[in-house]
mmCIF file of C-alpha atoms in Angstrom:
data_model
loop_
_atom_site.group_PDB
_atom_site.id
_atom_site.type_symbol
_atom_site.label_atom_id
_atom_site.label_comp_id
_atom_site.label_asym_id
_atom_site.label_seq_id
_atom_site.Cartn_x
_atom_site.Cartn_y
_atom_site.Cartn_z
ATOM 1 C CA MET A 3 63.234 -11.295 -19.795
ATOM 2 C CA ALA A 4 63.090 -7.496 -20.019
ATOM 3 C CA GLY A 5 60.297 -5.744 -18.047
ATOM 4 C CA SER A 6 59.379 -8.844 -16.073
ATOM 5 C CA ASN A 7 59.738 -8.563 -12.316
ATOM 6 C CA GLY A 8 57.832 -11.592 -11.115
ATOM 7 C CA LYS A 9 54.992 -9.473 -9.717
ATOM 8 C CA GLN A 10 52.609 -9.816 -12.623
ATOM 9 C CA LYS A 11 48.972 -10.377 -11.723
ATOM 10 C CA THR A 12 47.614 -13.761 -12.486
ATOM 11 C CA ALA A 13 44.016 -14.839 -12.852
ATOM 12 C CA ARG A 14 44.291 -16.429 -9.406
ATOM 13 C CA ASP A 15 45.355 -13.127 -7.831
ATOM 14 C CA MET A 16 42.467 -11.278 -9.489
ATOM 15 C CA ILE A 17 39.930 -13.834 -8.234
ATOM 16 C CA LEU A 18 41.308 -13.560 -4.699
ATOM 17 C CA SER A 19 41.092 -9.752 -4.857
ATOM 18 C CA LEU A 20 37.510 -9.956 -6.087
ATOM 19 C CA GLY A 21 36.685 -12.314 -3.205
ATOM 20 C CA VAL A 22 38.129 -9.865 -0.645
ATOM 21 C CA ILE A 23 36.104 -7.030 -2.169
ATOM 22 C CA MET A 24 32.900 -9.132 -2.064
ATOM 23 C CA ILE A 25 33.476 -10.001 1.601
ATOM 24 C CA ALA A 26 34.034 -6.309 2.429
ATOM 25 C CA ALA A 27 30.844 -5.337 0.561
ATOM 26 C CA TRP A 28 28.872 -8.033 2.399
ATOM 27 C CA VAL A 29 30.155 -6.814 5.792
ATOM 28 C CA ILE A 30 29.197 -3.215 4.934
ATOM 29 C CA TYR A 31 25.744 -4.400 3.831
ATOM 30 C CA LEU A 32 25.236 -6.149 7.185
ATOM 31 C CA PHE A 33 25.900 -2.940 9.119
ATOM 32 C CA VAL A 34 23.721 -0.612 7.017
ATOM 33 C CA PRO A 35 20.241 -0.366 8.581
ATOM 34 C CA HIS A 36 17.412 -1.786 6.482
ATOM 35 C CA ASP A 37 13.875 -0.710 7.297
ATOM 36 C CA ASP A 38 11.323 -1.799 4.744
ATOM 37 C CA ARG A 39 8.324 -0.861 6.886
ATOM 38 C CA PRO A 40 6.301 2.125 5.683
ATOM 39 C CA ARG A 41 7.157 5.243 7.609
ATOM 40 C CA ASP A 42 4.703 6.598 10.120
ATOM 41 C CA VAL A 43 2.957 9.736 8.965
ATOM 42 C CA GLN A 44 4.125 12.771 10.911
ATOM 43 C CA GLN A 45 0.901 14.342 12.102
ATOM 44 C CA VAL A 46 0.728 18.084 12.861
ATOM 45 C CA ASP A 47 -1.571 20.018 15.146
ATOM 46 C CA TYR A 48 -2.951 22.865 13.076
ATOM 47 C CA ARG A 49 -5.177 24.561 15.676
ATOM 48 C CA ILE A 50 -2.845 27.485 16.442
ATOM 49 C CA GLU A 51 -2.179 28.235 12.764
ATOM 50 C CA LEU A 52 -5.924 27.992 12.076
ATOM 51 C CA LEU A 53 -6.721 30.524 14.800
ATOM 52 C CA THR A 54 -3.994 32.831 13.530
ATOM 53 C CA ALA A 55 -5.239 32.558 9.944
ATOM 54 C CA ARG A 56 -8.848 33.161 10.952
ATOM 55 C CA ARG A 57 -7.820 36.336 12.763
ATOM 56 C CA ALA A 58 -5.547 37.643 10.015
ATOM 57 C CA ALA A 59 -7.153 36.560 6.743
ATOM 58 C CA ALA A 60 -9.486 38.811 4.795
ATOM 59 C CA TYR A 61 -11.844 35.876 4.184
ATOM 60 C CA PRO A 62 -13.447 33.011 6.156
ATOM 61 C CA VAL A 63 -10.725 30.367 6.495
ATOM 62 C CA ALA A 64 -11.764 26.774 5.763
ATOM 63 C CA ALA A 65 -10.904 23.812 7.969
ATOM 64 C CA PRO A 66 -12.580 20.421 8.333
ATOM 65 C CA GLU A 67 -14.739 19.447 11.265
ATOM 66 C CA GLY A 68 -15.844 15.930 12.085
ATOM 67 C CA LEU A 69 -13.362 13.976 9.965
ATOM 68 C CA PRO A 70 -12.512 10.510 11.324
ATOM 69 C CA ASP A 71 -9.176 10.085 13.125
ATOM 70 C CA THR A 72 -7.904 8.150 10.110
ATOM 71 C CA TRP A 73 -7.451 11.507 8.330
ATOM 72 C CA LYS A 74 -4.149 12.933 9.565
ATOM 73 C CA ALA A 75 -3.102 16.547 9.127
ATOM 74 C CA THR A 76 0.460 16.558 7.780
ATOM 75 C CA SER A 77 1.136 20.159 6.743
ATOM 76 C CA VAL A 78 -0.178 23.612 7.571
ATOM 77 C CA ARG A 79 0.818 27.182 6.761
ATOM 78 C CA PHE A 80 -0.628 30.650 6.471
ATOM 79 C CA LYS A 81 1.229 33.365 4.589
ATOM 80 C CA SER A 82 -0.372 36.767 4.997
ATOM 81 C CA ASP A 83 2.270 38.359 2.764
ATOM 82 C CA ALA A 84 1.421 36.002 -0.122
ATOM 83 C CA PHE A 85 -2.246 36.784 -0.872
ATOM 84 C CA ASP A 86 -3.360 35.513 2.552
ATOM 85 C CA ALA A 87 -2.510 31.982 1.389
ATOM 86 C CA TRP A 88 -3.904 29.192 3.581
ATOM 87 C CA HIS A 89 -2.761 25.586 3.151
ATOM 88 C CA LEU A 90 -3.814 22.535 5.133
ATOM 89 C CA GLY A 91 -2.717 19.088 3.925
ATOM 90 C CA PHE A 92 -4.009 15.685 5.002
ATOM 91 C CA HIS A 93 -2.954 12.073 4.658
ATOM 92 C CA ALA A 94 -6.191 10.267 3.784
ATOM 93 C CA PRO A 95 -7.068 6.826 5.197
ATOM 94 C CA ASP A 96 -5.942 5.030 2.032
ATOM 95 C CA GLY A 97 -2.582 6.841 1.895
ATOM 96 C CA GLU A 98 -3.536 9.496 -0.655
ATOM 97 C CA TYR A 99 -2.964 13.219 -0.131
ATOM 98 C CA VAL A 100 -5.744 15.821 0.112
ATOM 99 C CA THR A 101 -5.166 19.537 0.594
ATOM 100 C CA ILE A 102 -7.270 22.600 1.285
ATOM 101 C CA GLU A 103 -5.960 25.738 -0.388
ATOM 102 C CA GLN A 104 -7.335 29.264 -0.081
ATOM 103 C CA SER A 105 -6.035 32.605 -1.267
ATOM 104 C CA THR A 106 -6.978 36.088 -2.425
ATOM 105 C CA GLN A 107 -4.655 35.675 -5.421
ATOM 106 C CA GLU A 108 -6.190 36.107 -8.888
ATOM 107 C CA ARG A 109 -8.532 33.128 -9.260
ATOM 108 C CA ALA A 110 -7.200 31.550 -12.496
ATOM 109 C CA LYS A 111 -3.566 31.652 -11.365
ATOM 110 C CA PHE A 112 -4.382 30.357 -7.920
ATOM 111 C CA VAL A 113 -6.576 27.475 -9.143
ATOM 112 C CA ASP A 114 -3.885 26.451 -11.644
ATOM 113 C CA ALA A 115 -1.215 26.390 -8.915
ATOM 114 C CA ALA A 116 -3.388 24.754 -6.244
ATOM 115 C CA SER A 117 -4.677 22.055 -8.595
ATOM 116 C CA GLN A 118 -1.242 21.360 -10.105
ATOM 117 C CA GLY A 119 -2.372 22.296 -13.614
ATOM 118 C CA SER A 120 -5.788 20.657 -13.689
ATOM 119 C CA THR A 121 -8.455 22.051 -15.994
ATOM 120 C CA ALA A 122 -12.119 22.701 -15.318
ATOM 121 C CA THR A 123 -14.722 20.193 -16.374
ATOM 122 C CA LYS A 124 -18.400 20.939 -16.901
ATOM 123 C CA VAL A 125 -19.263 18.761 -13.917
ATOM 124 C CA THR A 126 -20.463 20.468 -10.756
ATOM 125 C CA GLU A 127 -21.725 18.927 -7.562
ATOM 126 C CA GLN A 128 -23.476 20.042 -4.426
ATOM 127 C CA ILE A 129 -21.427 19.231 -1.338
ATOM 128 C CA GLY A 130 -22.254 20.568 2.091
ATOM 129 C CA GLY A 131 -24.749 23.034 0.653
ATOM 130 C CA ARG A 132 -22.147 24.561 -1.685
ATOM 131 C CA THR A 133 -21.530 24.172 -5.419
ATOM 132 C CA TRP A 134 -18.124 22.816 -6.433
ATOM 133 C CA THR A 135 -16.627 22.453 -9.924
ATOM 134 C CA ARG A 136 -14.497 19.423 -10.755
ATOM 135 C CA TYR A 137 -11.017 19.915 -12.218
ATOM 136 C CA THR A 138 -8.994 17.061 -13.741
ATOM 137 C CA GLY A 139 -5.925 16.361 -15.834
ATOM 138 C CA GLY A 140 -3.078 17.645 -13.726
ATOM 139 C CA ARG A 141 -1.103 15.945 -11.043
ATOM 140 C CA TYR A 142 -4.104 16.405 -8.749
ATOM 141 C CA ASP A 143 -7.828 16.224 -9.187
ATOM 142 C CA ALA A 144 -9.580 19.165 -7.575
ATOM 143 C CA LEU A 145 -12.848 20.652 -6.445
ATOM 144 C CA VAL A 146 -13.102 24.442 -6.707
ATOM 145 C CA LEU A 147 -15.778 26.301 -4.787
ATOM 146 C CA GLN A 148 -17.936 28.307 -7.164
ATOM 147 C CA GLY A 149 -18.138 31.998 -6.447
ATOM 148 C CA SER A 150 -15.831 33.640 -3.992
ATOM 149 C CA THR A 151 -15.904 34.014 -0.279
ATOM 150 C CA ALA A 152 -14.927 37.595 0.539
ATOM 151 C CA GLY A 153 -12.673 37.782 -2.506
ATOM 152 C CA SER A 154 -10.941 34.450 -1.927
ATOM 153 C CA THR A 155 -10.823 31.169 -3.821
ATOM 154 C CA THR A 156 -11.173 27.786 -2.116
ATOM 155 C CA VAL A 157 -9.721 24.610 -3.645
ATOM 156 C CA VAL A 158 -9.776 21.048 -2.323
ATOM 157 C CA ALA A 159 -7.219 19.051 -4.301
ATOM 158 C CA GLY A 160 -5.090 15.950 -4.077
ATOM 159 C CA THR A 161 -4.054 12.567 -5.336
ATOM 160 C CA GLY A 162 -7.164 10.918 -3.961
ATOM 161 C CA GLY A 163 -10.247 10.507 -6.103
ATOM 162 C CA PHE A 164 -13.310 12.709 -6.133
ATOM 163 C CA ALA A 165 -14.919 10.607 -3.419
ATOM 164 C CA GLN A 166 -12.159 11.619 -0.981
ATOM 165 C CA LEU A 167 -12.165 15.208 -2.166
ATOM 166 C CA SER A 168 -15.934 15.306 -1.629
ATOM 167 C CA VAL A 169 -15.557 13.989 1.921
ATOM 168 C CA MET A 170 -13.100 16.789 2.673
ATOM 169 C CA ALA A 171 -15.200 19.462 0.945
ATOM 170 C CA GLY A 172 -18.258 18.308 2.904
ATOM 171 C CA ALA A 173 -16.395 18.552 6.193
ATOM 172 C CA LEU A 174 -15.182 22.116 5.615
ATOM 173 C CA LYS A 175 -16.347 24.837 7.926
ATOM 174 C CA LEU A 176 -15.717 28.402 6.803
ATOM 175 C CA SER A 177 -15.220 30.905 9.613
#
Protein backbone atom coordinates (compact mmCIF):
# COMPACT_ATOMS: atom_id res chain seq x y z
CA MET A 1 0.00 0.00 0.00
CA ALA A 2 1.49 3.36 -1.01
CA GLY A 3 2.47 5.75 1.83
CA SER A 4 2.13 3.11 4.53
CA ASN A 5 5.28 2.36 6.49
CA GLY A 6 3.93 0.42 9.43
CA LYS A 7 4.62 3.27 11.86
CA GLN A 8 1.15 4.74 11.95
CA LYS A 9 -0.13 5.80 15.36
CA THR A 10 -2.88 3.72 16.77
CA ALA A 11 -5.32 4.59 19.51
CA ARG A 12 -3.30 2.35 21.83
CA ASP A 13 -0.11 4.32 21.15
CA MET A 14 -1.88 7.63 21.81
CA ILE A 15 -3.27 6.38 25.13
CA LEU A 16 0.18 5.19 26.21
CA SER A 17 1.68 8.58 25.29
CA LEU A 18 -1.02 10.37 27.26
CA GLY A 19 -0.29 8.12 30.25
CA VAL A 20 3.44 8.97 30.11
CA ILE A 21 2.62 12.68 29.95
CA MET A 22 0.25 12.38 32.95
CA ILE A 23 2.91 10.57 35.00
CA ALA A 24 5.47 13.28 34.13
CA ALA A 25 3.00 16.03 35.12
CA TRP A 26 2.25 14.26 38.41
CA VAL A 27 5.98 13.96 39.22
CA ILE A 28 6.51 17.67 38.48
CA TYR A 29 3.53 18.53 40.68
CA LEU A 30 5.04 16.55 43.57
CA PHE A 31 8.27 18.56 43.44
CA VAL A 32 6.72 22.03 43.17
CA PRO A 33 6.39 23.55 46.66
CA HIS A 34 2.83 24.14 47.85
CA ASP A 35 2.28 26.56 50.71
CA ASP A 36 -1.34 27.40 51.33
CA ARG A 37 -0.70 29.16 54.64
CA PRO A 38 -1.20 32.92 54.64
CA ARG A 39 2.08 34.76 54.38
CA ASP A 40 3.45 36.53 57.40
CA VAL A 41 3.18 40.29 57.18
CA GLN A 42 6.58 41.90 56.72
CA GLN A 43 6.69 44.51 59.45
CA VAL A 44 8.88 47.62 59.08
CA ASP A 45 10.41 49.86 61.69
CA TYR A 46 9.49 53.40 60.72
CA ARG A 47 11.19 55.34 63.53
CA ILE A 48 14.19 56.56 61.51
CA GLU A 49 12.05 57.68 58.56
CA LEU A 50 9.66 59.40 60.99
CA LEU A 51 12.51 61.35 62.61
CA THR A 52 13.86 62.29 59.20
CA ALA A 53 10.44 63.43 58.00
CA ARG A 54 9.79 65.44 61.15
CA ARG A 55 13.08 67.27 60.67
CA ALA A 56 12.65 67.90 56.95
CA ALA A 57 8.93 68.45 56.42
CA ALA A 58 7.38 71.90 56.38
CA TYR A 59 4.48 70.65 58.53
CA PRO A 60 3.93 68.54 61.67
CA VAL A 61 4.26 64.92 60.53
CA ALA A 62 1.59 62.50 61.79
CA ALA A 63 2.32 59.09 63.27
CA PRO A 64 0.28 56.91 65.62
CA GLU A 65 1.05 56.47 69.28
CA GLY A 66 -0.44 53.82 71.52
CA LEU A 67 -1.77 51.43 68.87
CA PRO A 68 -1.91 47.78 69.96
CA ASP A 69 0.82 45.44 68.69
CA THR A 70 -1.75 43.84 66.39
CA TRP A 71 -1.37 46.88 64.09
CA LYS A 72 1.76 46.26 62.02
CA ALA A 73 3.56 48.94 60.04
CA THR A 74 4.21 47.55 56.55
CA SER A 75 5.37 50.53 54.48
CA VAL A 76 6.95 53.92 55.07
CA ARG A 77 8.42 56.66 52.91
CA PHE A 78 9.09 60.37 52.92
CA LYS A 79 9.76 62.22 49.67
CA SER A 80 10.87 65.79 50.24
CA ASP A 81 11.13 66.38 46.49
CA ALA A 82 7.47 65.40 45.96
CA PHE A 83 5.55 67.97 48.03
CA ASP A 84 7.05 66.67 51.29
CA ALA A 85 4.96 63.51 50.86
CA TRP A 86 4.71 61.31 53.96
CA HIS A 87 3.28 57.79 53.78
CA LEU A 88 2.91 55.25 56.57
CA GLY A 89 0.94 52.05 55.90
CA PHE A 90 -0.39 49.53 58.40
CA HIS A 91 -1.79 46.02 58.34
CA ALA A 92 -4.79 46.21 60.68
CA PRO A 93 -5.69 43.38 63.09
CA ASP A 94 -8.38 42.00 60.77
CA GLY A 95 -6.09 41.98 57.72
CA GLU A 96 -7.27 45.26 56.18
CA TYR A 97 -4.91 48.05 55.11
CA VAL A 98 -4.85 51.53 56.66
CA THR A 99 -2.53 54.32 55.56
CA ILE A 100 -1.60 57.78 56.77
CA GLU A 101 -0.83 60.20 53.95
CA GLN A 102 0.36 63.80 54.25
CA SER A 103 1.58 66.29 51.69
CA THR A 104 1.84 69.96 50.78
CA GLN A 105 0.47 69.15 47.32
CA GLU A 106 -2.69 71.00 46.22
CA ARG A 107 -5.42 69.66 48.51
CA ALA A 108 -7.96 68.38 45.94
CA LYS A 109 -5.36 66.50 43.90
CA PHE A 110 -3.71 65.03 46.96
CA VAL A 111 -6.98 63.88 48.59
CA ASP A 112 -8.08 62.27 45.31
CA ALA A 113 -4.79 60.36 45.01
CA ALA A 114 -4.52 59.42 48.69
CA SER A 115 -8.13 58.24 48.91
CA GLN A 116 -7.98 56.34 45.60
CA GLY A 117 -10.75 58.44 44.04
CA SER A 118 -13.15 58.68 46.97
CA THR A 119 -15.51 61.63 47.18
CA ALA A 120 -16.42 63.78 50.16
CA THR A 121 -19.57 63.11 52.10
CA LYS A 122 -21.35 65.60 54.33
CA VAL A 123 -20.48 63.51 57.37
CA THR A 124 -17.87 64.84 59.76
CA GLU A 125 -16.74 63.43 63.06
CA GLN A 126 -14.67 64.53 66.01
CA ILE A 127 -11.74 62.20 66.59
CA GLY A 128 -8.91 62.99 68.96
CA GLY A 129 -10.05 66.59 69.30
CA ARG A 130 -9.92 67.16 65.53
CA THR A 131 -12.64 67.35 62.88
CA TRP A 132 -12.43 64.80 60.07
CA THR A 133 -14.55 64.54 56.90
CA ARG A 134 -15.55 61.12 55.58
CA TYR A 135 -14.81 60.21 51.96
CA THR A 136 -16.32 57.14 50.26
CA GLY A 137 -16.79 55.55 46.86
CA GLY A 138 -13.27 54.83 45.70
CA ARG A 139 -11.09 51.86 46.32
CA TYR A 140 -10.54 53.18 49.85
CA ASP A 141 -12.70 54.89 52.40
CA ALA A 142 -10.96 57.88 53.94
CA LEU A 143 -10.95 60.45 56.68
CA VAL A 144 -9.55 63.86 55.73
CA LEU A 145 -8.51 66.30 58.43
CA GLN A 146 -10.41 69.55 58.06
CA GLY A 147 -8.28 72.64 57.70
CA SER A 148 -4.60 72.41 57.06
CA THR A 149 -1.65 71.96 59.30
CA ALA A 150 1.06 74.37 58.14
CA GLY A 151 -0.12 74.12 54.55
CA SER A 152 -0.38 70.33 54.47
CA THR A 153 -3.25 67.89 54.07
CA THR A 154 -3.65 64.80 56.25
CA VAL A 155 -5.57 61.73 55.05
CA VAL A 156 -6.21 58.43 56.82
CA ALA A 157 -7.42 55.95 54.22
CA GLY A 158 -7.66 52.24 53.57
CA THR A 159 -9.67 49.14 52.90
CA GLY A 160 -10.83 48.91 56.48
CA GLY A 161 -14.08 50.49 57.58
CA PHE A 162 -14.54 53.83 59.27
CA ALA A 163 -14.18 52.21 62.68
CA GLN A 164 -10.58 51.23 61.86
CA LEU A 165 -9.86 54.55 60.21
CA SER A 166 -11.17 56.31 63.32
CA VAL A 167 -8.89 54.23 65.56
CA MET A 168 -5.91 55.29 63.47
CA ALA A 169 -6.99 58.94 63.28
CA GLY A 170 -7.45 58.98 67.06
CA ALA A 171 -3.98 57.59 67.63
CA LEU A 172 -2.23 60.18 65.45
CA LYS A 173 0.21 62.56 67.04
CA LEU A 174 1.27 65.54 64.96
CA SER A 175 4.77 66.83 65.66
